[in-house]
C-alpha positions as YAML, in Angstrom:
chain: A
units: angstrom
residues:
- id: 1
  name: ALA
  ca: [11.61, 47.76, -67.98]
- id: 2
  name: ALA
  ca: [14.38, 45.25, -66.98]
- id: 3
  name: VAL
  ca: [16.57, 48.27, -65.99]
- id: 4
  name: SER
  ca: [13.69, 50.27, -63.95]
- id: 5
  name: ARG
  ca: [12.43, 46.84, -62.14]
- id: 6
  name: VAL
  ca: [16.34, 46.66, -60.17]
- id: 7
  name: TYR
  ca: [15.35, 50.01, -58.74]
- id: 8
  name: TYR
  ca: [12.49, 47.66, -56.91]
- id: 9
  name: HIS
  ca: [15.31, 45.05, -55.61]
- id: 10
  name: GLU
  ca: [15.61, 44.34, -51.89]
- id: 11
  name: PRO
  ca: [19.23, 42.93, -50.72]
- id: 12
  name: LEU
  ca: [18.90, 39.61, -49.39]
- id: 13
  name: GLU
  ca: [18.68, 38.23, -45.71]
- id: 14
  name: ALA
  ca: [21.56, 37.82, -44.59]
- id: 15
  name: LYS
  ca: [22.07, 34.33, -42.50]
- id: 16
  name: GLU
  ca: [23.97, 33.52, -40.09]
- id: 17
  name: VAL
  ca: [25.04, 29.27, -39.61]
- id: 18
  name: PRO
  ca: [26.92, 27.49, -36.96]
- id: 19
  name: ILE
  ca: [30.30, 26.37, -38.24]
- id: 20
  name: ASN
  ca: [31.89, 22.86, -36.68]
- id: 21
  name: PRO
  ca: [34.94, 24.15, -36.42]
- id: 22
  name: ASN
  ca: [35.97, 21.08, -37.18]
- id: 23
  name: THR
  ca: [37.82, 19.77, -40.18]
- id: 24
  name: LEU
  ca: [38.58, 16.62, -42.01]
- id: 25
  name: VAL
  ca: [41.20, 16.00, -44.28]
- id: 26
  name: VAL
  ca: [41.19, 13.30, -46.90]
- id: 27
  name: GLY
  ca: [45.20, 12.01, -47.84]
- id: 28
  name: GLY
  ca: [47.91, 11.52, -45.85]
- id: 29
  name: GLY
  ca: [50.26, 12.96, -48.53]
- id: 30
  name: ILE
  ca: [52.93, 16.03, -47.87]
- id: 31
  name: ALA
  ca: [49.68, 18.28, -48.52]
- id: 32
  name: GLY
  ca: [47.32, 16.36, -46.23]
- id: 33
  name: ILE
  ca: [50.34, 16.52, -43.22]
- id: 34
  name: GLN
  ca: [50.78, 20.12, -44.10]
- id: 35
  name: ALA
  ca: [47.11, 21.57, -44.46]
- id: 36
  name: ALA
  ca: [46.61, 18.80, -40.78]
- id: 37
  name: LEU
  ca: [49.34, 20.76, -39.19]
- id: 38
  name: GLU
  ca: [48.86, 24.49, -40.08]
- id: 39
  name: VAL
  ca: [44.87, 23.67, -39.61]
- id: 40
  name: ALA
  ca: [45.82, 21.88, -36.38]
- id: 41
  name: ASP
  ca: [48.43, 24.13, -34.82]
- id: 42
  name: SER
  ca: [45.45, 26.88, -34.84]
- id: 43
  name: GLU
  ca: [44.57, 24.47, -32.04]
- id: 44
  name: HIS
  ca: [41.09, 23.05, -33.71]
- id: 45
  name: LYS
  ca: [40.83, 19.49, -34.27]
- id: 46
  name: VAL
  ca: [41.51, 17.45, -37.42]
- id: 47
  name: TYR
  ca: [40.74, 14.27, -38.63]
- id: 48
  name: LEU
  ca: [43.49, 12.96, -41.20]
- id: 49
  name: VAL
  ca: [41.86, 9.84, -43.34]
- id: 50
  name: GLU
  ca: [44.98, 8.28, -45.07]
- id: 51
  name: ARG
  ca: [43.50, 5.03, -47.34]
- id: 52
  name: SER
  ca: [46.95, 3.64, -47.16]
- id: 53
  name: PRO
  ca: [48.12, 1.64, -43.93]
- id: 54
  name: SER
  ca: [50.90, 4.92, -43.14]
- id: 55
  name: ILE
  ca: [50.57, 8.48, -44.43]
- id: 56
  name: GLY
  ca: [53.07, 9.80, -46.19]
- id: 57
  name: GLY
  ca: [52.35, 9.35, -49.67]
- id: 58
  name: HIS
  ca: [54.43, 9.62, -52.91]
- id: 59
  name: MET
  ca: [56.54, 11.69, -51.38]
- id: 60
  name: MET
  ca: [58.21, 9.14, -49.02]
- id: 61
  name: GLN
  ca: [58.75, 7.10, -52.24]
- id: 62
  name: LEU
  ca: [61.05, 9.79, -53.53]
- id: 63
  name: ASP
  ca: [65.58, 10.32, -53.00]
- id: 64
  name: LYS
  ca: [65.77, 14.18, -54.06]
- id: 65
  name: THR
  ca: [63.53, 17.14, -54.80]
- id: 66
  name: PHE
  ca: [63.98, 19.99, -57.17]
- id: 67
  name: PRO
  ca: [65.78, 21.95, -57.31]
- id: 68
  name: THR
  ca: [68.10, 22.05, -54.76]
- id: 69
  name: LEU
  ca: [68.22, 18.18, -54.23]
- id: 70
  name: ASP
  ca: [67.35, 18.04, -50.91]
- id: 71
  name: CYS
  ca: [66.58, 14.38, -49.05]
- id: 72
  name: SER
  ca: [62.91, 14.19, -49.92]
- id: 73
  name: ALA
  ca: [62.59, 12.04, -46.17]
- id: 74
  name: CYS
  ca: [64.13, 14.31, -43.92]
- id: 75
  name: ILE
  ca: [61.88, 16.99, -45.06]
- id: 76
  name: LEU
  ca: [59.22, 14.53, -44.97]
- id: 77
  name: THR
  ca: [59.88, 12.26, -41.45]
- id: 78
  name: PRO
  ca: [59.75, 15.60, -38.75]
- id: 79
  name: LYS
  ca: [56.12, 16.34, -40.13]
- id: 80
  name: MET
  ca: [55.31, 12.77, -39.78]
- id: 81
  name: SER
  ca: [56.08, 12.50, -36.50]
- id: 82
  name: LEU
  ca: [54.34, 15.70, -35.56]
- id: 83
  name: VAL
  ca: [51.23, 15.04, -36.80]
- id: 84
  name: GLY
  ca: [51.07, 10.81, -35.26]
- id: 85
  name: SER
  ca: [51.69, 12.77, -32.04]
- id: 86
  name: HIS
  ca: [49.90, 16.14, -32.73]
- id: 87
  name: PRO
  ca: [47.38, 16.14, -30.00]
- id: 88
  name: TYR
  ca: [44.46, 18.15, -32.24]
- id: 89
  name: ILE
  ca: [44.74, 15.45, -34.94]
- id: 90
  name: GLU
  ca: [43.12, 12.00, -35.05]
- id: 91
  name: LEU
  ca: [45.13, 9.64, -37.83]
- id: 92
  name: MET
  ca: [42.42, 7.69, -39.35]
- id: 93
  name: THR
  ca: [44.95, 5.12, -41.44]
- id: 94
  name: TYR
  ca: [44.03, 2.55, -43.55]
- id: 95
  name: SER
  ca: [40.92, 3.75, -43.85]
- id: 96
  name: GLU
  ca: [38.39, 5.66, -47.29]
- id: 97
  name: VAL
  ca: [35.45, 7.82, -46.89]
- id: 98
  name: VAL
  ca: [32.51, 6.51, -48.03]
- id: 99
  name: GLU
  ca: [29.45, 9.00, -47.50]
- id: 100
  name: VAL
  ca: [29.48, 12.75, -46.62]
- id: 101
  name: SER
  ca: [25.80, 14.60, -46.12]
- id: 102
  name: GLY
  ca: [25.14, 17.78, -44.41]
- id: 103
  name: TYR
  ca: [25.88, 21.25, -45.85]
- id: 104
  name: VAL
  ca: [28.38, 24.52, -45.47]
- id: 105
  name: GLY
  ca: [29.65, 24.35, -42.05]
- id: 106
  name: ASN
  ca: [28.01, 20.97, -40.84]
- id: 107
  name: PHE
  ca: [29.15, 17.88, -42.73]
- id: 108
  name: LYS
  ca: [28.18, 14.65, -41.35]
- id: 109
  name: VAL
  ca: [31.30, 12.12, -42.89]
- id: 110
  name: LYS
  ca: [31.41, 8.22, -42.43]
- id: 111
  name: ILE
  ca: [34.84, 6.54, -42.78]
- id: 112
  name: LYS
  ca: [35.67, 2.67, -43.53]
- id: 113
  name: LYS
  ca: [38.12, 1.98, -41.07]
- id: 114
  name: LYS
  ca: [39.77, -0.92, -42.80]
- id: 115
  name: ALA
  ca: [40.52, -4.24, -40.57]
- id: 116
  name: ARG
  ca: [43.76, -4.22, -39.69]
- id: 117
  name: TYR
  ca: [43.80, -7.44, -38.00]
- id: 118
  name: VAL
  ca: [46.36, -5.99, -35.53]
- id: 119
  name: ASP
  ca: [45.91, -4.33, -32.26]
- id: 120
  name: GLU
  ca: [47.09, -1.09, -33.07]
- id: 121
  name: SER
  ca: [47.07, -0.05, -29.39]
- id: 122
  name: LYS
  ca: [49.54, -3.39, -28.19]
- id: 123
  name: CYS
  ca: [51.77, -3.24, -31.56]
- id: 124
  name: THR
  ca: [55.61, -1.84, -30.93]
- id: 125
  name: GLY
  ca: [56.48, -1.95, -34.46]
- id: 126
  name: CYS
  ca: [59.04, -4.28, -33.67]
- id: 127
  name: GLY
  ca: [58.92, -6.36, -37.03]
- id: 128
  name: ILE
  ca: [59.39, -9.96, -35.26]
- id: 129
  name: CYS
  ca: [56.23, -11.13, -37.39]
- id: 130
  name: MET
  ca: [57.38, -10.12, -40.47]
- id: 131
  name: THR
  ca: [60.69, -12.28, -40.41]
- id: 132
  name: LYS
  ca: [58.80, -15.18, -39.55]
- id: 133
  name: CYS
  ca: [56.02, -15.04, -41.23]
- id: 134
  name: PRO
  ca: [56.39, -17.56, -44.72]
- id: 135
  name: SER
  ca: [54.84, -15.43, -47.43]
- id: 136
  name: LYS
  ca: [58.02, -13.55, -48.17]
- id: 137
  name: LYS
  ca: [57.71, -13.01, -52.19]
- id: 138
  name: ILE
  ca: [54.85, -10.34, -52.12]
- id: 139
  name: PRO
  ca: [55.66, -7.15, -54.66]
- id: 140
  name: SER
  ca: [56.06, -3.82, -52.45]
- id: 141
  name: GLU
  ca: [54.28, -1.51, -52.60]
- id: 142
  name: PHE
  ca: [55.95, 1.02, -50.86]
- id: 143
  name: ASP
  ca: [59.14, 0.11, -53.76]
- id: 144
  name: VAL
  ca: [56.39, -0.47, -56.99]
- id: 145
  name: GLY
  ca: [57.39, -3.97, -57.26]
- id: 146
  name: LEU
  ca: [61.05, -3.56, -57.54]
- id: 147
  name: GLY
  ca: [61.03, -4.90, -53.70]
- id: 148
  name: ASN
  ca: [59.21, -7.34, -51.91]
- id: 149
  name: ARG
  ca: [57.30, -7.61, -48.60]
- id: 150
  name: THR
  ca: [55.22, -10.70, -46.43]
- id: 151
  name: ALA
  ca: [51.95, -10.83, -46.16]
- id: 152
  name: ILE
  ca: [52.16, -9.13, -42.42]
- id: 153
  name: TYR
  ca: [54.19, -5.80, -43.27]
- id: 154
  name: ILE
  ca: [55.05, -1.94, -41.90]
- id: 155
  name: PRO
  ca: [54.82, -0.48, -45.34]
- id: 156
  name: PHE
  ca: [58.41, 1.11, -44.63]
- id: 157
  name: PRO
  ca: [60.69, 1.99, -41.56]
- id: 158
  name: GLN
  ca: [59.45, 5.36, -40.72]
- id: 159
  name: ALA
  ca: [55.97, 4.56, -41.09]
- id: 160
  name: VAL
  ca: [53.14, 6.36, -39.04]
- id: 161
  name: PRO
  ca: [52.10, 4.76, -37.52]
- id: 162
  name: ASN
  ca: [54.80, 2.12, -36.86]
- id: 163
  name: LYS
  ca: [52.28, -0.91, -37.21]
- id: 164
  name: ALA
  ca: [52.32, -3.57, -39.01]
- id: 165
  name: VAL
  ca: [49.36, -4.76, -41.49]
- id: 166
  name: ILE
  ca: [47.89, -7.98, -42.70]
- id: 167
  name: ASP
  ca: [47.48, -8.20, -46.08]
- id: 168
  name: ARG
  ca: [44.48, -10.53, -46.15]
- id: 169
  name: GLU
  ca: [44.75, -11.29, -49.96]
- id: 170
  name: HIS
  ca: [47.77, -12.68, -49.07]
- id: 171
  name: CYS
  ca: [48.16, -14.21, -46.20]
- id: 172
  name: ILE
  ca: [47.76, -17.77, -45.58]
- id: 173
  name: TYR
  ca: [45.69, -18.25, -42.94]
- id: 174
  name: PHE
  ca: [42.72, -16.41, -44.52]
- id: 175
  name: LYS
  ca: [43.70, -18.49, -47.65]
- id: 176
  name: THR
  ca: [44.19, -22.14, -46.61]
- id: 177
  name: GLY
  ca: [43.26, -21.28, -42.51]
- id: 178
  name: LYS
  ca: [46.35, -22.51, -41.15]
- id: 179
  name: CYS
  ca: [49.69, -21.25, -40.86]
- id: 180
  name: ARG
  ca: [49.16, -18.03, -38.04]
- id: 181
  name: ALA
  ca: [52.89, -17.51, -37.83]
- id: 182
  name: CYS
  ca: [52.86, -14.22, -37.11]
- id: 183
  name: GLU
  ca: [50.30, -14.85, -34.14]
- id: 184
  name: LYS
  ca: [52.68, -17.52, -32.63]
- id: 185
  name: PHE
  ca: [55.74, -15.54, -32.33]
- id: 186
  name: CYS
  ca: [54.44, -12.27, -31.34]
- id: 187
  name: GLU
  ca: [55.14, -11.05, -28.02]
- id: 188
  name: VAL
  ca: [52.68, -8.39, -26.89]
- id: 189
  name: LYS
  ca: [50.07, -10.59, -28.48]
- id: 190
  name: ALA
  ca: [48.82, -7.87, -31.30]
- id: 191
  name: ILE
  ca: [47.45, -10.23, -33.72]
- id: 192
  name: ASP
  ca: [44.02, -10.06, -34.36]
- id: 193
  name: PHE
  ca: [41.96, -12.57, -36.95]
- id: 194
  name: GLU
  ca: [38.60, -11.85, -35.40]
- id: 195
  name: GLN
  ca: [38.88, -8.00, -36.62]
- id: 196
  name: THR
  ca: [36.73, -7.02, -39.14]
- id: 197
  name: ASP
  ca: [36.28, -3.35, -41.14]
- id: 198
  name: GLN
  ca: [34.38, -0.05, -39.18]
- id: 199
  name: ILE
  ca: [32.44, 2.47, -40.46]
- id: 200
  name: VAL
  ca: [32.97, 5.94, -38.26]
- id: 201
  name: GLU
  ca: [31.22, 8.61, -38.15]
- id: 202
  name: ILE
  ca: [32.28, 11.80, -37.34]
- id: 203
  name: GLU
  ca: [31.09, 15.62, -38.03]
- id: 204
  name: VAL
  ca: [33.43, 18.32, -39.33]
- id: 205
  name: GLY
  ca: [32.60, 22.18, -40.63]
- id: 206
  name: SER
  ca: [35.80, 21.74, -43.29]
- id: 207
  name: ILE
  ca: [36.59, 19.29, -45.59]
- id: 208
  name: ILE
  ca: [40.10, 19.57, -47.36]
- id: 209
  name: LEU
  ca: [40.54, 16.90, -50.35]
- id: 210
  name: THR
  ca: [44.34, 15.89, -50.96]
- id: 211
  name: THR
  ca: [44.20, 13.12, -53.01]
- id: 212
  name: GLY
  ca: [47.32, 13.25, -54.98]
- id: 213
  name: PHE
  ca: [48.05, 12.07, -58.04]
- id: 214
  name: SER
  ca: [48.33, 8.18, -59.93]
- id: 215
  name: LEU
  ca: [51.28, 7.83, -62.29]
- id: 216
  name: PHE
  ca: [50.41, 7.75, -65.91]
- id: 217
  name: ASP
  ca: [51.20, 3.55, -67.18]
- id: 218
  name: PRO
  ca: [53.48, 4.00, -70.08]
- id: 219
  name: THR
  ca: [52.31, 0.24, -70.91]
- id: 220
  name: PRO
  ca: [49.80, 0.64, -74.17]
- id: 221
  name: ILE
  ca: [52.89, 3.52, -75.59]
- id: 222
  name: TYR
  ca: [53.96, 0.06, -77.25]
- id: 223
  name: GLN
  ca: [57.09, 2.07, -79.28]
- id: 224
  name: TYR
  ca: [58.50, 2.99, -75.88]
- id: 225
  name: GLY
  ca: [59.03, -0.19, -74.22]
- id: 226
  name: TYR
  ca: [58.04, -0.31, -70.55]
- id: 227
  name: GLY
  ca: [56.85, -3.65, -69.83]
- id: 228
  name: ARG
  ca: [58.21, -5.29, -73.31]
- id: 229
  name: LEU
  ca: [61.45, -4.62, -72.82]
- id: 230
  name: ASP
  ca: [63.63, -5.02, -69.74]
- id: 231
  name: ASN
  ca: [65.68, -1.80, -68.17]
- id: 232
  name: VAL
  ca: [62.49, 0.80, -69.20]
- id: 233
  name: ILE
  ca: [60.99, 1.68, -66.12]
- id: 234
  name: THR
  ca: [59.03, 4.69, -64.77]
- id: 235
  name: SER
  ca: [59.85, 7.45, -62.77]
- id: 236
  name: LEU
  ca: [58.68, 6.27, -59.65]
- id: 237
  name: GLU
  ca: [60.62, 2.88, -60.27]
- id: 238
  name: PHE
  ca: [63.78, 4.91, -60.60]
- id: 239
  name: GLU
  ca: [63.43, 6.89, -57.72]
- id: 240
  name: ARG
  ca: [63.16, 3.82, -55.43]
- id: 241
  name: MET
  ca: [66.64, 2.44, -57.28]
- id: 242
  name: VAL
  ca: [68.22, 5.49, -56.24]
- id: 243
  name: ASN
  ca: [67.45, 5.74, -52.89]
- id: 244
  name: SER
  ca: [69.97, 4.33, -50.38]
- id: 245
  name: ALA
  ca: [66.67, 2.76, -48.40]
- id: 246
  name: GLY
  ca: [65.68, 1.45, -52.25]
- id: 247
  name: PRO
  ca: [65.66, -2.23, -52.82]
- id: 248
  name: THR
  ca: [69.00, -1.91, -54.64]
- id: 249
  name: ASP
  ca: [70.06, 0.01, -51.67]
- id: 250
  name: GLY
  ca: [70.93, 2.82, -54.36]
- id: 251
  name: GLU
  ca: [72.72, 1.66, -56.92]
- id: 252
  name: ILE
  ca: [71.03, 2.16, -60.23]
- id: 253
  name: VAL
  ca: [71.44, -1.41, -62.06]
- id: 254
  name: LEU
  ca: [70.15, -3.00, -64.42]
- id: 255
  name: LYS
  ca: [68.31, -6.54, -64.93]
- id: 256
  name: ASP
  ca: [71.03, -8.82, -65.32]
- id: 257
  name: GLY
  ca: [72.48, -6.66, -61.91]
- id: 258
  name: SER
  ca: [75.23, -4.57, -64.28]
- id: 259
  name: HIS
  ca: [75.64, -0.86, -64.37]
- id: 260
  name: PRO
  ca: [74.06, 0.88, -67.52]
- id: 261
  name: GLU
  ca: [77.06, 2.86, -69.76]
- id: 262
  name: SER
  ca: [74.20, 5.14, -70.94]
- id: 263
  name: VAL
  ca: [70.86, 6.18, -69.78]
- id: 264
  name: GLY
  ca: [68.34, 7.80, -72.04]
- id: 265
  name: ILE
  ca: [65.56, 9.84, -70.08]
- id: 266
  name: ILE
  ca: [62.36, 10.32, -72.04]
- id: 267
  name: HIS
  ca: [60.02, 14.08, -71.50]
- id: 268
  name: CYS
  ca: [56.09, 14.45, -72.29]
- id: 269
  name: VAL
  ca: [55.51, 10.68, -71.98]
- id: 270
  name: GLY
  ca: [51.89, 11.00, -71.72]
- id: 271
  name: SER
  ca: [51.87, 14.37, -72.29]
- id: 272
  name: ARG
  ca: [51.11, 16.86, -75.87]
- id: 273
  name: ASP
  ca: [49.52, 14.21, -77.26]
- id: 274
  name: GLU
  ca: [45.84, 14.21, -78.28]
- id: 275
  name: LYS
  ca: [46.18, 10.42, -77.72]
- id: 276
  name: TYR
  ca: [46.34, 10.47, -74.11]
- id: 277
  name: HIS
  ca: [46.62, 14.32, -72.24]
- id: 278
  name: GLU
  ca: [47.14, 17.80, -74.11]
- id: 279
  name: TYR
  ca: [48.86, 20.01, -71.82]
- id: 280
  name: CYS
  ca: [51.91, 20.02, -70.80]
- id: 281
  name: SER
  ca: [52.68, 17.34, -67.28]
- id: 282
  name: ARG
  ca: [54.43, 21.16, -66.05]
- id: 283
  name: VAL
  ca: [56.69, 19.24, -63.96]
- id: 284
  name: CYS
  ca: [58.68, 16.86, -65.71]
- id: 285
  name: CYS
  ca: [61.63, 18.51, -67.48]
- id: 286
  name: MET
  ca: [62.27, 19.18, -63.86]
- id: 287
  name: TYR
  ca: [61.84, 15.86, -63.01]
- id: 288
  name: SER
  ca: [64.20, 14.78, -65.53]
- id: 289
  name: MET
  ca: [67.32, 17.36, -65.12]
- id: 290
  name: LYS
  ca: [66.91, 15.69, -61.39]
- id: 291
  name: PHE
  ca: [67.36, 12.19, -63.12]
- id: 292
  name: ALA
  ca: [70.23, 13.67, -65.07]
- id: 293
  name: HIS
  ca: [72.49, 15.06, -61.98]
- id: 294
  name: LEU
  ca: [71.26, 11.93, -59.74]
- id: 295
  name: ILE
  ca: [72.97, 9.48, -62.64]
- id: 296
  name: LYS
  ca: [75.82, 11.57, -63.36]
- id: 297
  name: GLU
  ca: [76.23, 11.83, -59.16]
- id: 298
  name: HIS
  ca: [75.93, 7.55, -58.86]
- id: 299
  name: LEU
  ca: [77.63, 7.04, -62.47]
- id: 300
  name: PRO
  ca: [80.02, 9.67, -63.14]
- id: 301
  name: GLU
  ca: [81.04, 8.31, -66.02]
- id: 302
  name: SER
  ca: [77.92, 7.38, -68.09]
- id: 303
  name: ASP
  ca: [76.01, 8.90, -70.50]
- id: 304
  name: VAL
  ca: [73.02, 10.25, -69.72]
- id: 305
  name: TYR
  ca: [70.48, 11.70, -72.98]
- id: 306
  name: GLU
  ca: [67.53, 13.69, -72.80]
- id: 307
  name: PHE
  ca: [64.71, 13.33, -75.12]
- id: 308
  name: TYR
  ca: [62.28, 16.33, -75.30]
- id: 309
  name: ILE
  ca: [60.34, 18.19, -77.28]
- id: 310
  name: ASP
  ca: [60.81, 21.29, -75.66]
- id: 311
  name: ILE
  ca: [62.47, 22.54, -71.99]
- id: 312
  name: ARG
  ca: [59.91, 24.16, -70.34]
- id: 313
  name: SER
  ca: [61.03, 24.55, -67.12]
- id: 314
  name: PHE
  ca: [59.00, 26.41, -64.94]
- id: 315
  name: GLY
  ca: [59.46, 27.60, -61.33]
- id: 316
  name: LYS
  ca: [61.69, 29.96, -59.61]
- id: 317
  name: GLY
  ca: [65.56, 28.94, -59.86]
...
């Protein structure tokens, strides 16, 4: 009977709906930047939303990329500049998507633009405000806490947009009602302590999610000593240390300022482990071999030890 019923079936009616040609890209790392450029180059409007004050993501923090050891910033900064000047890309940094409604091809999106307390149209990125700010020992998110920044800051010199932002949580004026040094020394009068968060509504037909990754916190794995012993660092902390534009000017140093005579690199931290993630991360073999190259490049006399379960280096070459 079930088979016989098929004889009476009629094809579903094809329905056509108008598609909004605009695209929203959520996340301003290398994936979001590349996606935004490819869509925008076809002359379609793109809204690129990034929650940090600048696009660039984790790739901007890296020193070299495997397997070729090409300079990470050399690959990324030209793309960032293209995004910043592209006529079909509207860049919305320091912003987050708070609501999506609608249906396929026709979405309505609410985006929260957080207050920078700096007028982007006036700020020239000169950096005078940062040199005058008395709050100078705030751990830098870009340098993963290895370096410091001020309460008003530009995340890194190549930031796009190259505009300052005030960290309300650490700003002396917002905590005590006094200071405003940045406002006094800003020659273009870009500081605006009265700014408030804004909700912007846009309409798009497509949404691309390129929200990136978070680094695994190895603190709970007690035997590795991260957070408990000096000179145990994560991969991203090492990237900032070995980077010539990093907090140590590219010097691989111990906490006492000396150079290490030997370095151990531990693979599979938090992966291939039923207590954390049972799967293979698929990146740390190549990542660790890149680190070995960089260590030997900076410290030719040092010994490098690789502690691994299996070598599973993926990808061509």
